[in-house]
Coordinates of C-alpha atoms in Angstrom, one line a residue:
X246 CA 35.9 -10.1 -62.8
X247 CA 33.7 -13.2 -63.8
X248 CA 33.7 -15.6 -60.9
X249 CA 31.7 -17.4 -58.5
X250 CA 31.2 -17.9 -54.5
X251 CA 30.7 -21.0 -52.9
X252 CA 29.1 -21.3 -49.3
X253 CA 28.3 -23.9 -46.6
X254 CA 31.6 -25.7 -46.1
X255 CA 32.4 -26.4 -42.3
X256 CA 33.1 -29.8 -39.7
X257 CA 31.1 -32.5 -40.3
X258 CA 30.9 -35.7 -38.6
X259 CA 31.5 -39.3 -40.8
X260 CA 28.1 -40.2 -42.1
X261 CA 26.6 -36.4 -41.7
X262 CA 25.7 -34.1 -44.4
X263 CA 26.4 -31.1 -46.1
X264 CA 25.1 -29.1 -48.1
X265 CA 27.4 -26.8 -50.5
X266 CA 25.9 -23.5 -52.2
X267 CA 27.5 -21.8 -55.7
X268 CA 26.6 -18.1 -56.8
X269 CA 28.0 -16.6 -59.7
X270 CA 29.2 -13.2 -59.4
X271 CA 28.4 -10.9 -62.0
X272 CA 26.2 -13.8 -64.3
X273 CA 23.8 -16.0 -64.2
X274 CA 23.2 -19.9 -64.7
X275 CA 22.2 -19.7 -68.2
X276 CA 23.9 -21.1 -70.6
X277 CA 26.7 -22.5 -68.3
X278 CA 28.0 -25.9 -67.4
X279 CA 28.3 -25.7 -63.6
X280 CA 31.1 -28.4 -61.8
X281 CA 32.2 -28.7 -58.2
X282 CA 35.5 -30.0 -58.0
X283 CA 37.5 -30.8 -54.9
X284 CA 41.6 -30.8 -53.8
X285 CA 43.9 -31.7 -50.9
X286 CA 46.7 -30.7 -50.2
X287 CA 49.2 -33.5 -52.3
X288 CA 46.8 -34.4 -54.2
X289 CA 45.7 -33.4 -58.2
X290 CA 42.1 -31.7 -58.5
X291 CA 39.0 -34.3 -58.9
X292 CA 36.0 -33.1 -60.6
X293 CA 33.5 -33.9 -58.4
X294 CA 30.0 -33.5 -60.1
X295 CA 28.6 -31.1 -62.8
X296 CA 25.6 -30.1 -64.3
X297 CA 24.8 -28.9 -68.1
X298 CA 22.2 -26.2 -68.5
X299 CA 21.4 -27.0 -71.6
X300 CA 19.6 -30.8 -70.9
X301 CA 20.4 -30.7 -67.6
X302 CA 21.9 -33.9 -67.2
X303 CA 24.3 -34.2 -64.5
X304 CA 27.9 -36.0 -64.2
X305 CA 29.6 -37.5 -60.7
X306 CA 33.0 -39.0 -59.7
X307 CA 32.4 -42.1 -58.9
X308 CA 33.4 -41.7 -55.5
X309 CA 31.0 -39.8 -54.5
X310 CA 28.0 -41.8 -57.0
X311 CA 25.2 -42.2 -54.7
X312 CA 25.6 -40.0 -52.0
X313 CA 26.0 -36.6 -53.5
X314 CA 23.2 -34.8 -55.4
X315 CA 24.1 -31.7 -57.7
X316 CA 21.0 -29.2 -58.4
X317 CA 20.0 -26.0 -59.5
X318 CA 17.2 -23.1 -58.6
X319 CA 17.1 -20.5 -61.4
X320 CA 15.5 -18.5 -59.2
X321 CA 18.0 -17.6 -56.9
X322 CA 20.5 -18.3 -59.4
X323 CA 21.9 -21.1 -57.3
X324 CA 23.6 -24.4 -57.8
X325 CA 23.9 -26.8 -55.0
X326 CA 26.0 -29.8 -54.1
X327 CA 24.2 -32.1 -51.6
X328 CA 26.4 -34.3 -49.5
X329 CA 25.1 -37.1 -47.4
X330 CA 27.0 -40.4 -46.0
X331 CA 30.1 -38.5 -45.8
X332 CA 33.9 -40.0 -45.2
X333 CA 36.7 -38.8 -44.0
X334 CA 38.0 -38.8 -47.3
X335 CA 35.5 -36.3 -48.7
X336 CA 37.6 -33.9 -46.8
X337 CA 38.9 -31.0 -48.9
X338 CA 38.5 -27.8 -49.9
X339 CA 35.5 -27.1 -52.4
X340 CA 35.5 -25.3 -55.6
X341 CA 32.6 -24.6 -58.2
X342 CA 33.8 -23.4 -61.6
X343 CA 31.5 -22.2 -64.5
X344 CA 32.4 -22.8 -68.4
X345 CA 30.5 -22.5 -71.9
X346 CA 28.1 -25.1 -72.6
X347 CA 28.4 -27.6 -75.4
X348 CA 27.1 -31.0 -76.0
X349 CA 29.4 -33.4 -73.9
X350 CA 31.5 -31.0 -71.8
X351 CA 29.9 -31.7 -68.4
X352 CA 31.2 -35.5 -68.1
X353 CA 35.1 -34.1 -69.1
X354 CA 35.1 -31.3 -65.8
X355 CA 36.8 -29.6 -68.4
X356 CA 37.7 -25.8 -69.8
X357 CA 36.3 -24.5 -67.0
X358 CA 36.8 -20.4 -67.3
X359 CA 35.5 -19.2 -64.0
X360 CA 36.3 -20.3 -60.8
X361 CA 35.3 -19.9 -57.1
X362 CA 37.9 -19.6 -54.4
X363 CA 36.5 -22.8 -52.7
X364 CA 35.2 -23.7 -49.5
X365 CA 36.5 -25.8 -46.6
X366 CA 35.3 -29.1 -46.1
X367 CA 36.3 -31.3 -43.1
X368 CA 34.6 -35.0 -42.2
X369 CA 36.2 -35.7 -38.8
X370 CA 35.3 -37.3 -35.4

């Protein structure tokens, strides 16, 4: 019942950007740890960055350190993942997930309990 929607995937040229949009369905932001996470096909899940409500410190992989930018607006109930300077290699589908807040979760990506079907991103000239 308890999930979320992610939005803004597409084709993107090396070096472009992208910016990715997470709604939850049926919640909202409070209280939750927010995390984008990212697969190919082949290849095991990578948490990809995350953000804690509760001190709202934030968490990336270090492949994407620098040129991605995780946010939220409370307003619209929103988190974003912005993604600048992007590589070929950033090229995979897109998931947020949402799970219970607690000091030191955000930097594991872990025990995550709902998830977004995920959104396709492709870095290709």
């Amino acid at each position: 019942q308890l999930h979320l929607v992610e939005s803004g995937g597409g084709l993107v040229q090396p070096g472009g950007s992208l910016t990715l949009s997470c709604v939850p369905s049926g919640f909202t932001l409070d209280y939750y740890v927010i995390a984008w996470f990212r697969q190919v096909p082949g290849k095991e899940q990578e948490g990809v960055s995350c953000i804690s409500d509760r001190d709202e410190s934030t968490y990336y992989a270090d492949s994407v350190k620098g040129r991605f930018t995780i946010s939220r607006d409370k307003a619209k109930n929103t988190v974003y993942l912005q993604m600048n300077s992007l590589l070929p290699e950033d090229s995979a589908v897109y998931s947020c997930a949402a799970g219970s807040d607690y000091p030191g979760k955000c930097k594991t990506f872990y025990g995550m309990d709902y998830w977004g079907k995920g959104t396709l991103v492709t870095v290709s000239s």
